[in-house]
Tab-separated table of C-alpha atoms in Angstrom:
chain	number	residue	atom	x	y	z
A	27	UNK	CA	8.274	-1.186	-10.068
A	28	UNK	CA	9.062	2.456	-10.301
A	29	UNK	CA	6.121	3.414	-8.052
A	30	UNK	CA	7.655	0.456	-5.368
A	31	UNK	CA	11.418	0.428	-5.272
A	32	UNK	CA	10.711	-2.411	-2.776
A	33	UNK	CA	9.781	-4.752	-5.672
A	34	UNK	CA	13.667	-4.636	-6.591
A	35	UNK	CA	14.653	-6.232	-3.523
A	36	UNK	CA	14.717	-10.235	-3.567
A	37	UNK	CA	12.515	-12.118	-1.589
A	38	UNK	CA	13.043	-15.578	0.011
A	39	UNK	CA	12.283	-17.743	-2.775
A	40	UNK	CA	14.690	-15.811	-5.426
A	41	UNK	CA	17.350	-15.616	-2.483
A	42	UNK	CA	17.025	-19.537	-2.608
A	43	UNK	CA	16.805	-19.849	-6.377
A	44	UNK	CA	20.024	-17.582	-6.596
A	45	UNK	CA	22.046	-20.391	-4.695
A	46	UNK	CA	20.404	-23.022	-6.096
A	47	UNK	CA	21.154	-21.694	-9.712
A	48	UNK	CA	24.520	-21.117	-8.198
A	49	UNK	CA	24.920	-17.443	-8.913
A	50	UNK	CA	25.138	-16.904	-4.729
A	51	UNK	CA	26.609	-19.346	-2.037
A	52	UNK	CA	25.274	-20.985	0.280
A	53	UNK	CA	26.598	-18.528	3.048
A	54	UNK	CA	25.663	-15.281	1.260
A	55	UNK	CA	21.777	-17.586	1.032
A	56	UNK	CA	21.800	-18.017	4.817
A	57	UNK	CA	22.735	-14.597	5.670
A	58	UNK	CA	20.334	-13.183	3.781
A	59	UNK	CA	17.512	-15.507	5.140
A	60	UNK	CA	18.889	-15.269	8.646
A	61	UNK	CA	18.150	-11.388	8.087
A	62	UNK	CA	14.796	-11.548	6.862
A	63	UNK	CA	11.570	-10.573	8.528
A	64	UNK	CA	8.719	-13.245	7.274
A	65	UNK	CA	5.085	-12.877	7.267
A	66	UNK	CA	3.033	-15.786	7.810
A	67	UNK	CA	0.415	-16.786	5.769
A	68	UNK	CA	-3.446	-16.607	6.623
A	69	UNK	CA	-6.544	-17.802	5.810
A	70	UNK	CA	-8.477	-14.813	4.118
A	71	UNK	CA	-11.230	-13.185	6.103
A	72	UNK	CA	-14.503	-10.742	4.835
A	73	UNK	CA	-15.770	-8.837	7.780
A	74	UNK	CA	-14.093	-11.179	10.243
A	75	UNK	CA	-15.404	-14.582	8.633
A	76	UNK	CA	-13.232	-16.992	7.135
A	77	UNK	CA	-13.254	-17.804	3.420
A	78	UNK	CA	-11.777	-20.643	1.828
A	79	UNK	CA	-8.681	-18.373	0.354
A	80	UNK	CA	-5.171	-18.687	1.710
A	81	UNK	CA	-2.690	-15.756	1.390
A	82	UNK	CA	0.661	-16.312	1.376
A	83	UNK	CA	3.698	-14.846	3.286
A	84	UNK	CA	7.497	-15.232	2.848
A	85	UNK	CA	7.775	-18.095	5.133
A	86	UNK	CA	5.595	-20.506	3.019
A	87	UNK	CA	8.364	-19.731	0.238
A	88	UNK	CA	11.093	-21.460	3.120
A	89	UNK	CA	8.610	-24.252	3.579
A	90	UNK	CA	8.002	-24.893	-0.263
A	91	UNK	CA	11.959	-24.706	-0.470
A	92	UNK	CA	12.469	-27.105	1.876
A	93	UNK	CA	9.838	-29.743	0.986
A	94	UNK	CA	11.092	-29.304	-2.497
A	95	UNK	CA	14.843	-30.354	-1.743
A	96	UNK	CA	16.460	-26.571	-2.147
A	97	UNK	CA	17.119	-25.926	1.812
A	98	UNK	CA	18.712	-29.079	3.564
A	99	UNK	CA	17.197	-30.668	7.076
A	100	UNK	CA	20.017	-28.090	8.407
A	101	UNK	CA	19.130	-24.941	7.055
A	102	UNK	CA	15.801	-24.927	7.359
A	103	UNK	CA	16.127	-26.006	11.128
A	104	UNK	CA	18.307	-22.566	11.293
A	105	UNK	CA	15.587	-20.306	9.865
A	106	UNK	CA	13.163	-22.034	11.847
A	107	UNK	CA	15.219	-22.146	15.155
A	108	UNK	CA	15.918	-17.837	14.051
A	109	UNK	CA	12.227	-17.527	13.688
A	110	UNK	CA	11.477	-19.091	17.009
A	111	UNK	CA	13.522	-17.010	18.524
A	112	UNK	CA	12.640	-13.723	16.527
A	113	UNK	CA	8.621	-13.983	17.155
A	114	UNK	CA	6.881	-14.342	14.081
A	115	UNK	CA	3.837	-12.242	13.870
Protein backbone atom coordinates (compact mmCIF):
# COMPACT_ATOMS: atom_id res chain seq x y z
CA UNK A 1 0.00 0.00 0.00
CA UNK A 2 2.93 2.25 0.51
CA UNK A 3 3.98 2.01 -3.16
CA UNK A 4 -0.09 2.99 -4.03
CA UNK A 5 -1.49 5.53 -1.63
CA UNK A 6 -4.60 4.98 -3.83
CA UNK A 7 -5.21 1.59 -2.14
CA UNK A 8 -6.16 3.73 1.09
CA UNK A 9 -9.01 5.25 -0.49
CA UNK A 10 -12.46 3.23 -0.22
CA UNK A 11 -14.02 1.89 -3.06
CA UNK A 12 -17.77 1.35 -3.74
CA UNK A 13 -18.33 -1.78 -2.04
CA UNK A 14 -16.56 -0.64 1.44
CA UNK A 15 -18.42 2.83 0.96
CA UNK A 16 -21.62 0.55 1.04
CA UNK A 17 -20.43 -1.81 3.75
CA UNK A 18 -19.55 1.36 5.91
CA UNK A 19 -23.38 2.32 5.95
CA UNK A 20 -24.54 -0.88 6.06
CA UNK A 21 -22.34 -1.68 9.20
CA UNK A 22 -23.60 1.68 10.24
CA UNK A 23 -20.32 3.43 10.86
CA UNK A 24 -21.47 6.13 7.83
CA UNK A 25 -25.08 7.33 6.89
CA UNK A 26 -26.87 6.88 4.35
CA UNK A 27 -26.24 10.52 3.01
CA UNK A 28 -22.47 10.58 3.58
CA UNK A 29 -22.98 6.69 1.32
CA UNK A 30 -24.75 8.56 -1.49
CA UNK A 31 -22.45 11.39 -1.69
CA UNK A 32 -19.69 9.48 -1.92
CA UNK A 33 -21.18 7.16 -4.68
CA UNK A 34 -22.75 10.11 -6.42
CA UNK A 35 -18.95 11.29 -6.68
CA UNK A 36 -17.44 8.31 -7.95
CA UNK A 37 -16.07 7.57 -11.37
CA UNK A 38 -16.89 3.63 -12.17
CA UNK A 39 -15.27 1.39 -14.56
CA UNK A 40 -17.24 -1.16 -16.17
CA UNK A 41 -16.42 -4.52 -16.31
CA UNK A 42 -15.20 -6.53 -19.49
CA UNK A 43 -14.83 -9.65 -20.85
CA UNK A 44 -10.95 -10.33 -21.00
CA UNK A 45 -9.30 -10.25 -24.38
CA UNK A 46 -5.57 -11.88 -25.69
CA UNK A 47 -4.56 -10.14 -28.84
CA UNK A 48 -8.08 -8.87 -29.47
CA UNK A 49 -9.94 -12.36 -28.95
CA UNK A 50 -12.24 -12.96 -26.28
CA UNK A 51 -11.56 -15.42 -23.46
CA UNK A 52 -13.94 -16.75 -21.15
CA UNK A 53 -12.55 -14.34 -18.12
CA UNK A 54 -14.57 -11.42 -16.82
CA UNK A 55 -12.82 -8.45 -15.10
CA UNK A 56 -14.49 -6.52 -12.86
CA UNK A 57 -15.01 -2.71 -12.38
CA UNK A 58 -16.53 -0.62 -9.54
CA UNK A 59 -19.93 -0.64 -10.93
CA UNK A 60 -20.45 -4.47 -10.65
CA UNK A 61 -19.75 -3.75 -6.78
CA UNK A 62 -23.27 -1.25 -7.07
CA UNK A 63 -24.95 -4.07 -8.91
CA UNK A 64 -23.87 -6.90 -6.38
CA UNK A 65 -25.05 -4.28 -3.64
CA UNK A 66 -28.15 -3.89 -4.95
CA UNK A 67 -29.15 -7.46 -5.88
CA UNK A 68 -27.94 -8.31 -2.45
CA UNK A 69 -30.46 -5.94 -0.51
CA UNK A 70 -27.64 -3.15 0.67
CA UNK A 71 -28.77 -0.23 -1.91
CA UNK A 72 -32.69 0.18 -2.03
CA UNK A 73 -34.81 0.29 -5.59
CA UNK A 74 -34.08 4.20 -4.87
CA UNK A 75 -30.57 4.48 -4.59
CA UNK A 76 -29.48 2.44 -7.00
CA UNK A 77 -31.91 4.16 -9.57
CA UNK A 78 -29.79 7.45 -8.44
CA UNK A 79 -26.35 6.01 -9.26
CA UNK A 80 -27.70 4.60 -12.26
CA UNK A 81 -29.75 7.72 -13.39
CA UNK A 82 -25.89 9.78 -12.32
CA UNK A 83 -24.17 7.28 -14.48
CA UNK A 84 -26.47 7.80 -17.39
CA UNK A 85 -25.96 11.05 -17.30
CA UNK A 86 -22.09 11.04 -16.54
CA UNK A 87 -21.12 8.58 -19.63
CA UNK A 88 -19.68 5.56 -18.44
CA UNK A 89 -16.71 4.49 -20.39
Amino acid sequence: MADDPTQLNAKPAEIIDQRTAGIITTEEMMKQLLGWRYSVGQVARIDGVATDAYITGDWDSIETAFYGGQLTDEEFQRLADRQLHAGLP
